[in-house]
PDB file of C-alpha atoms and ligand atoms in Angstrom:
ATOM      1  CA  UNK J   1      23.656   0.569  -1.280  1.00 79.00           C
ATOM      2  CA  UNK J   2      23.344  -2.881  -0.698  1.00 95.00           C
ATOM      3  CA  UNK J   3      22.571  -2.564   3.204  1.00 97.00           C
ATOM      4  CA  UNK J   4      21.500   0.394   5.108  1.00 98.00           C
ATOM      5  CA  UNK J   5      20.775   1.485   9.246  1.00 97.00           C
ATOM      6  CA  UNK J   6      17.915   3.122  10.502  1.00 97.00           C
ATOM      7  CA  UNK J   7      18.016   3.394  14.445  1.00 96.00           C
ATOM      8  CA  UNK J   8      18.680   0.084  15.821  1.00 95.00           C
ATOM      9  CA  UNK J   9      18.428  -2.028  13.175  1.00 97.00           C
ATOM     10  CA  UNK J  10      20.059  -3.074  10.052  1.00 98.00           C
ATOM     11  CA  UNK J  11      18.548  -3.964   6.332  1.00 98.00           C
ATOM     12  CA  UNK J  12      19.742  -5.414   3.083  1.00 98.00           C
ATOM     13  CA  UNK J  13      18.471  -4.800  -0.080  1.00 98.00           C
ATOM     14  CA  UNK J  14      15.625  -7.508  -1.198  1.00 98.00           C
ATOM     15  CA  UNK J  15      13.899  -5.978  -4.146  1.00 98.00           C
ATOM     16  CA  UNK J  16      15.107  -3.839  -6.451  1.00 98.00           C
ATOM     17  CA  UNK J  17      13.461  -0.174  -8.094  1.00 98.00           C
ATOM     18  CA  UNK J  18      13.841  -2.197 -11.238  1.00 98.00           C
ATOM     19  CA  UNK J  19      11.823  -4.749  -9.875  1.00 98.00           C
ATOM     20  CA  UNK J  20       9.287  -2.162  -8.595  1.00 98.00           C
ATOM     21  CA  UNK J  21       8.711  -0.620 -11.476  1.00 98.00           C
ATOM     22  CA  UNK J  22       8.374  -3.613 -13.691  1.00 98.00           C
ATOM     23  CA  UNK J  23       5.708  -4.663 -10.989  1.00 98.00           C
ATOM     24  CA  UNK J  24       3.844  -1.364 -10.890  1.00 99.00           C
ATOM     25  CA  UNK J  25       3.654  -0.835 -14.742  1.00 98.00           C
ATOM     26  CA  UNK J  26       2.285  -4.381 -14.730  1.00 98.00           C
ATOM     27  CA  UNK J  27      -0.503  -3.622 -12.464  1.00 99.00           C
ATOM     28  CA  UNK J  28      -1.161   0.021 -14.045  1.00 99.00           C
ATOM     29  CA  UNK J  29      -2.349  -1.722 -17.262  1.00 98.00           C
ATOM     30  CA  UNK J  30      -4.091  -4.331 -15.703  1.00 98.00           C
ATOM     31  CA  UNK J  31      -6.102  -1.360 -14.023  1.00 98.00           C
ATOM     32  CA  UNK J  32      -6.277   0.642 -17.250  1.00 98.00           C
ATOM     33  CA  UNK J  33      -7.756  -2.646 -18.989  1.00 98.00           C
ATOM     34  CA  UNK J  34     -10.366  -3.185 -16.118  1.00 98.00           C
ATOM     35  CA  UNK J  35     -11.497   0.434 -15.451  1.00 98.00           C
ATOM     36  CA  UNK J  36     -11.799   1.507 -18.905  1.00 98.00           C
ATOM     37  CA  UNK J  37     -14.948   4.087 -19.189  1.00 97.00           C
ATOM     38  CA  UNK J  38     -15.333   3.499 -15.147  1.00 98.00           C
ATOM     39  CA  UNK J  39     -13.715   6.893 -14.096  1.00 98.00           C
ATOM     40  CA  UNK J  40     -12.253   5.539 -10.761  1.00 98.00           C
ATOM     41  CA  UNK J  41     -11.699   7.118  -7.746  1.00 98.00           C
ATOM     42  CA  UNK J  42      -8.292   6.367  -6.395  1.00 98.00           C
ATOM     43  CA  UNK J  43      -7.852   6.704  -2.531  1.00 98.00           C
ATOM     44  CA  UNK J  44      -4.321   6.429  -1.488  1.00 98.00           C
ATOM     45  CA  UNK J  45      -3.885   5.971   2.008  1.00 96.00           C
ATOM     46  CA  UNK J  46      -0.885   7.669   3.423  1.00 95.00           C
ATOM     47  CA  UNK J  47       1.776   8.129   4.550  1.00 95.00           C
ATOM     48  CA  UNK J  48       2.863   4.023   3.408  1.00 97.00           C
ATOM     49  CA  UNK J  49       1.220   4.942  -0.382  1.00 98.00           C
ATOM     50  CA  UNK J  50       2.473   7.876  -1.043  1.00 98.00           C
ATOM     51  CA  UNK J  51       5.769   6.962  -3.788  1.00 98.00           C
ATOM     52  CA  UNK J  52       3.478   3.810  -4.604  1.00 99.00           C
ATOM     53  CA  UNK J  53       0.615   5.952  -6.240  1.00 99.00           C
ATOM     54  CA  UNK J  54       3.344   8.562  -7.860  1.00 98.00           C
ATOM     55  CA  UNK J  55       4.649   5.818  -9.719  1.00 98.00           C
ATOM     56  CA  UNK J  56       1.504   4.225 -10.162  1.00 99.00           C
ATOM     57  CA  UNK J  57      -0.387   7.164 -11.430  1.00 98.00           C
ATOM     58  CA  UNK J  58       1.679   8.224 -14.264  1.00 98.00           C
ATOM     59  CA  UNK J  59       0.747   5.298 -15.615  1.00 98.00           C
ATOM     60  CA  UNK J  60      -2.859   5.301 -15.307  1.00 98.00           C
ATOM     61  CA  UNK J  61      -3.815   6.308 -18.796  1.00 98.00           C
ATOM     62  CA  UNK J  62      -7.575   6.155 -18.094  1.00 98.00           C
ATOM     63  CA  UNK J  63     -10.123   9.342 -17.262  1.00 98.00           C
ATOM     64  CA  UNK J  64     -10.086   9.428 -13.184  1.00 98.00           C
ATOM     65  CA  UNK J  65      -9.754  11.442  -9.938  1.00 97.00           C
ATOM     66  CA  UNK J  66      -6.889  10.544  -6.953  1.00 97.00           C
ATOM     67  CA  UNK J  67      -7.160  11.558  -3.330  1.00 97.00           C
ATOM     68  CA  UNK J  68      -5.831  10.709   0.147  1.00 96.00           C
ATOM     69  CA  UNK J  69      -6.605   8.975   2.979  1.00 95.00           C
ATOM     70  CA  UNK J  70      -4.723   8.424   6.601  1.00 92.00           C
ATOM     71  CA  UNK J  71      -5.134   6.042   8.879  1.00 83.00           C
ATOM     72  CA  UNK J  72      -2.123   4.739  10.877  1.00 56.00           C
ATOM     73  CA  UNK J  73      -2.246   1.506  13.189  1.00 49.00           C
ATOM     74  CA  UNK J  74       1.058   0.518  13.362  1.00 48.00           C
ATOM     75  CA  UNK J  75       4.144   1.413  15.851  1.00 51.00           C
ATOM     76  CA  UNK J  76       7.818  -0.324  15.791  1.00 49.00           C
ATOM     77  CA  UNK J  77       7.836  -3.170  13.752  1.00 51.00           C
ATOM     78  CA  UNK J  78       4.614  -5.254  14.987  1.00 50.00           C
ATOM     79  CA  UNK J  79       1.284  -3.937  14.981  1.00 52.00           C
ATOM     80  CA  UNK J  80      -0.294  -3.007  17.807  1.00 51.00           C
ATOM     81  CA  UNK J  81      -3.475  -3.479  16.637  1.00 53.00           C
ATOM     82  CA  UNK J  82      -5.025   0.168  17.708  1.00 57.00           C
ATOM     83  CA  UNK J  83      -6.741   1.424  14.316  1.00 53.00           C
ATOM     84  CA  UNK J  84      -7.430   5.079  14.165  1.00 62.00           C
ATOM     85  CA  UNK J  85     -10.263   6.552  12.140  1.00 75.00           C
ATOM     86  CA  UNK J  86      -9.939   6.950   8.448  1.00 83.00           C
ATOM     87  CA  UNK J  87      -9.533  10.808   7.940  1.00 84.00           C
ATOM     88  CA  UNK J  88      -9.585  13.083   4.956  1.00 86.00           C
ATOM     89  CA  UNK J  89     -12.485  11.916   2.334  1.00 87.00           C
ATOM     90  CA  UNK J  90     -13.608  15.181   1.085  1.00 84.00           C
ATOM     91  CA  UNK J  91     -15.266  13.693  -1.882  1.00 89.00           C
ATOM     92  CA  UNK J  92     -17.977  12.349  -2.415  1.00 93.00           C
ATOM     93  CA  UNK J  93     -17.472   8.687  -3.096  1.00 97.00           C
ATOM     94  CA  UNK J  94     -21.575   7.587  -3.344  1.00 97.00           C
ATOM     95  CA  UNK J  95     -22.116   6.021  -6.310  1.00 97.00           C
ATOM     96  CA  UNK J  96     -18.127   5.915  -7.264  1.00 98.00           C
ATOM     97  CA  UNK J  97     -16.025   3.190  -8.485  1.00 98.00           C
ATOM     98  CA  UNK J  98     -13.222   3.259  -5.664  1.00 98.00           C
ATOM     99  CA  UNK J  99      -9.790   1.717  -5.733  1.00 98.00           C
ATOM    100  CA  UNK J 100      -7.872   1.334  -2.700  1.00 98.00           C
ATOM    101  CA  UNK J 101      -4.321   2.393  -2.981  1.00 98.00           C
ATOM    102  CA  UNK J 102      -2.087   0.432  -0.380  1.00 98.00           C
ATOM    103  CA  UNK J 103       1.521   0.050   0.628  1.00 98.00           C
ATOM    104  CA  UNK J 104       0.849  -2.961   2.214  1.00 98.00           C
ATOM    105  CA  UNK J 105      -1.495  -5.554   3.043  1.00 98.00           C
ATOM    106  CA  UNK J 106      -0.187  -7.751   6.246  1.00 96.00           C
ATOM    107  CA  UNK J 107      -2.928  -9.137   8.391  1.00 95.00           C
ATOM    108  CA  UNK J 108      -5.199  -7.156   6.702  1.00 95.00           C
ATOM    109  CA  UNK J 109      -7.022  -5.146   9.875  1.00 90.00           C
ATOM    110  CA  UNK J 110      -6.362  -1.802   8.124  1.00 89.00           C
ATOM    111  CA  UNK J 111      -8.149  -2.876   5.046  1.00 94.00           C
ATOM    112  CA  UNK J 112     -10.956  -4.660   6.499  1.00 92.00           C
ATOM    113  CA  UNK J 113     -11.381  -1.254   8.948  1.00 88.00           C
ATOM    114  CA  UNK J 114     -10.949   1.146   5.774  1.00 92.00           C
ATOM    115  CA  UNK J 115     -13.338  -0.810   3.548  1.00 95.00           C
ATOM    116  CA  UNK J 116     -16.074  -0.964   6.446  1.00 91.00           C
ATOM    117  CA  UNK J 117     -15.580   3.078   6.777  1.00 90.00           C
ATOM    118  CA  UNK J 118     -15.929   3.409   3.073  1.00 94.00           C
ATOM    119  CA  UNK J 119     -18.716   0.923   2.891  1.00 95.00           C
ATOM    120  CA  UNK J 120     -20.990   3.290   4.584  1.00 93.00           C
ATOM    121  CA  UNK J 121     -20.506   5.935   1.970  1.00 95.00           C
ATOM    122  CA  UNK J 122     -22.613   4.136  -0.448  1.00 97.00           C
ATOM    123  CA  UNK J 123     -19.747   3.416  -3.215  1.00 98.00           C
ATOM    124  CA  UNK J 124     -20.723   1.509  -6.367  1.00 98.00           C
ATOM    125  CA  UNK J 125     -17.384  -0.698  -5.880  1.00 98.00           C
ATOM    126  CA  UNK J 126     -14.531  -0.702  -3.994  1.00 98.00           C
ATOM    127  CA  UNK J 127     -11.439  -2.264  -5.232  1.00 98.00           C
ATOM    128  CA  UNK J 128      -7.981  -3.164  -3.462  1.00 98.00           C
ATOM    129  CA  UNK J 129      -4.486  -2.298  -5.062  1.00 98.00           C
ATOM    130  CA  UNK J 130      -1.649  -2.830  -2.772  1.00 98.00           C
ATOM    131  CA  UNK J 131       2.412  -2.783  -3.625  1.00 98.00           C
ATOM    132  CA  UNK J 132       3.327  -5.638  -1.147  1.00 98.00           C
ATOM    133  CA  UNK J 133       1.121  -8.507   0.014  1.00 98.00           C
ATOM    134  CA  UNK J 134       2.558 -10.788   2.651  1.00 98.00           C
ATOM    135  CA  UNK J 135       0.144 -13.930   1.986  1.00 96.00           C
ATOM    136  CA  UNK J 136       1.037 -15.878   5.196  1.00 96.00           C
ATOM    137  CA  UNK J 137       0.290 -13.576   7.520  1.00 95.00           C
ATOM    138  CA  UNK J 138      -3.323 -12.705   6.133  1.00 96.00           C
ATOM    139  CA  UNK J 139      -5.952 -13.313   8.989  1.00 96.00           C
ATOM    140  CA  UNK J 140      -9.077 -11.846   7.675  1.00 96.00           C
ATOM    141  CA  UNK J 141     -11.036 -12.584   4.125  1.00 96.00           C
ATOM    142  CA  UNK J 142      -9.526  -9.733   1.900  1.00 97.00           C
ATOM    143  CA  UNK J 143      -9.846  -9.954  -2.307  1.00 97.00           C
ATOM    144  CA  UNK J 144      -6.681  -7.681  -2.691  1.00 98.00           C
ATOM    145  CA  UNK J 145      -7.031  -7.784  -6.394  1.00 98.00           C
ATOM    146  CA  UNK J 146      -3.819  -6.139  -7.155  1.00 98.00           C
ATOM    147  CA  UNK J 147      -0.905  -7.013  -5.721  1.00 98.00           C
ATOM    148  CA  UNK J 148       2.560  -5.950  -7.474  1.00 98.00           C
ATOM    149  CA  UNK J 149       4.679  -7.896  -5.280  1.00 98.00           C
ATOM    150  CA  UNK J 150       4.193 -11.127  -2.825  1.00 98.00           C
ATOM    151  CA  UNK J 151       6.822 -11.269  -0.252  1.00 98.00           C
ATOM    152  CA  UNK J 152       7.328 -13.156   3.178  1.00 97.00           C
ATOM    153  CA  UNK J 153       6.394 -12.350   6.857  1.00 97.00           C
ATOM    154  CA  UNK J 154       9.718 -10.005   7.317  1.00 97.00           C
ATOM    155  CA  UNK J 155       9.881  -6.489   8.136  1.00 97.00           C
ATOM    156  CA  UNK J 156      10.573  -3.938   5.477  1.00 98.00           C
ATOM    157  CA  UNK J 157      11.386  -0.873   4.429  1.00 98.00           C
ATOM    158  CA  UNK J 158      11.600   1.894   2.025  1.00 98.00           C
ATOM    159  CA  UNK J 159       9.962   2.940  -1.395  1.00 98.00           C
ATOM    160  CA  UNK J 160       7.283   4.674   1.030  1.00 98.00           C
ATOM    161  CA  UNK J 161       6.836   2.180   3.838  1.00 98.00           C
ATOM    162  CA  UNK J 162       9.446   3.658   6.999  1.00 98.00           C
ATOM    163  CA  UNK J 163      10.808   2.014  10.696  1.00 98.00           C
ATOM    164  CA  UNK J 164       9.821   4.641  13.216  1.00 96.00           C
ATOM    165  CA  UNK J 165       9.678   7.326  10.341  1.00 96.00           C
ATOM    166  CA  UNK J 166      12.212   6.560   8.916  1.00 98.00           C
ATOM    167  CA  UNK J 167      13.425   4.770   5.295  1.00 98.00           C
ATOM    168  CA  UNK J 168      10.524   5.812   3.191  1.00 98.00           C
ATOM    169  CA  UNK J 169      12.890   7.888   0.813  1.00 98.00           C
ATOM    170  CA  UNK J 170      14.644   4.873  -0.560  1.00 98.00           C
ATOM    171  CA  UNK J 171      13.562   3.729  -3.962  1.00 98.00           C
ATOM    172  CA  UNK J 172      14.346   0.419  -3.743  1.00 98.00           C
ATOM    173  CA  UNK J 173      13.137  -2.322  -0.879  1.00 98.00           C
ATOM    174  CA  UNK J 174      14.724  -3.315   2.306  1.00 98.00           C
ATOM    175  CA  UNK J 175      14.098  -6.283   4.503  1.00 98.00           C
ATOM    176  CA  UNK J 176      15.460  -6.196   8.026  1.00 98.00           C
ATOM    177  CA  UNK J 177      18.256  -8.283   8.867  1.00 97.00           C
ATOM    178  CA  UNK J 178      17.979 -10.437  12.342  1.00 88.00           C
ATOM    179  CA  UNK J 179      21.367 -11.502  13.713  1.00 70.00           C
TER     180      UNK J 179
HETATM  181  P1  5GP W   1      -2.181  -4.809   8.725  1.00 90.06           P
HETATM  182  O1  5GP W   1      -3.337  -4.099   9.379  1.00 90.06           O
HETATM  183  O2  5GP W   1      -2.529  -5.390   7.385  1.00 90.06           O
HETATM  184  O3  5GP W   1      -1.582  -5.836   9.638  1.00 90.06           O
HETATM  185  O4  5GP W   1      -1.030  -3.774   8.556  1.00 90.06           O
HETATM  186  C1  5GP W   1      -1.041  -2.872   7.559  1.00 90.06           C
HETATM  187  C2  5GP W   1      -0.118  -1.728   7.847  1.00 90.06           C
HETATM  188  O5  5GP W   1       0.982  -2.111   8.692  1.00 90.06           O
HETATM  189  C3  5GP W   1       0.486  -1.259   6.564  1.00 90.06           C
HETATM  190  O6  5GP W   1      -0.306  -0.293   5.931  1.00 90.06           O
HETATM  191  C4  5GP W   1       1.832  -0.741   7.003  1.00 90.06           C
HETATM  192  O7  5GP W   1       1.701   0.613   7.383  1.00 90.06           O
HETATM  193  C5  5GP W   1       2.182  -1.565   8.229  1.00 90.06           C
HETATM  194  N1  5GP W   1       3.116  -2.677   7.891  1.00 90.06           N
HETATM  195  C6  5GP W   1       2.832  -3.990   7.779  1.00 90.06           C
HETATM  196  N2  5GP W   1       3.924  -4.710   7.477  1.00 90.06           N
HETATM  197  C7  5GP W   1       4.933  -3.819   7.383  1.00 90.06           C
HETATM  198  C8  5GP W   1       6.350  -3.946   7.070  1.00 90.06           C
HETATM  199  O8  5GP W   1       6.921  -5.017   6.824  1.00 90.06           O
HETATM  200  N3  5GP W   1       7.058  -2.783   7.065  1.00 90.06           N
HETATM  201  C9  5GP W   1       6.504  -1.566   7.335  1.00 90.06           C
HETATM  202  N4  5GP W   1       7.298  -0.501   7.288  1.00 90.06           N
HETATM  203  N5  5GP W   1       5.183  -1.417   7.613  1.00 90.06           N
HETATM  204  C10 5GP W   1       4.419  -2.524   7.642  1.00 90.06           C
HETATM  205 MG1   MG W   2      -0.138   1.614   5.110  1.00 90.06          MG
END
């Protein structure tokens, strides 16, 4: 399926599952080198992460624990900038090495929000992996430290990440097309 229609709009295919998961085992060892002996906490945050941190954590060879997170702050295909409040730590994450599991990092207000929630938890560290990363529209002063794929300011969907709920079954990546 080389394009596909959710609602109202249309999308053709811009990165392939191929492509994903060549990305994703990439940044699974780099986090298995670096977290070695660390036993991480991962903290997915759903519903974007959710096919991200599947793939992801069956490659994660090292000793750790994975959980889930929701906060939501986006509606359509801009953000409105409302951020709700982080729900569903049950752990406790004092003195924890935390990584951040991400679908995507776009101006970055949902990670600076999450990391100032988790920040008053007392973790040891907090780390940021995110699938997509789109560099130019960045606004705040994030280190995402892993980043599988880099990808300009258009709107896409599927391997997790939806348009009005929609799209997040589709294993590969779509980007919307604007006639
Ligand atoms: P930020 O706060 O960084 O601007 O936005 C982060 C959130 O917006 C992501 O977690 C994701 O839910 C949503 N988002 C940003 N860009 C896209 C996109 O291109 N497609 C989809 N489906 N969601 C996006
Ligand atoms: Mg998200």
């Amino acid at each position: 399926m080389n394009t596909i229609e959710i609602k109202d709009k249309r999308f053709s295919i811009s990165i392939s599952s191929e492509e994903i998961q060549k990305e994703v085992t990439r940044v699974a060892s780099e986090i298995n080198r670096d977290f070695a002996g660390k036993n991480p906490l991962f903290l997915s945050v759903l519903n974007g992460a959710f096919m991200f941190t599947a793939d992801l954590m069956k490659k994660i060879t090292i000793p750790c624990e994975v959980s889930f997170v929701k906060l939501a702050s986006y509606q359509g295909v801009t953000s409105t900038g409302m951020i709700k409040e982080v729900i569903g730590i049950n752990e406790d994450i004092s003195d924890r090495v935390i990584i951040i599991i991400e679908d995507i990092v776009d101006t970055g207000f949902t990670m600076q929000r999450l990391l100032e929630s988790l920040g008053t938890r007392g973790p040891r560290e907090i780390h940021i992996a995110s699938l997509l990363l789109k560099p130019d529209k960045l606004q705040v002063d994030l280190n995402v430290e892993y980043v599988a794929m880099r990808i300009p300011n258009d709107f896409i969907v599927g391997y997790g990440l939806d348009y009005d709920g929609f799209g997040r079954n589709y294993p590969d990546i779509y980007t919307i097309v604007t006639e």
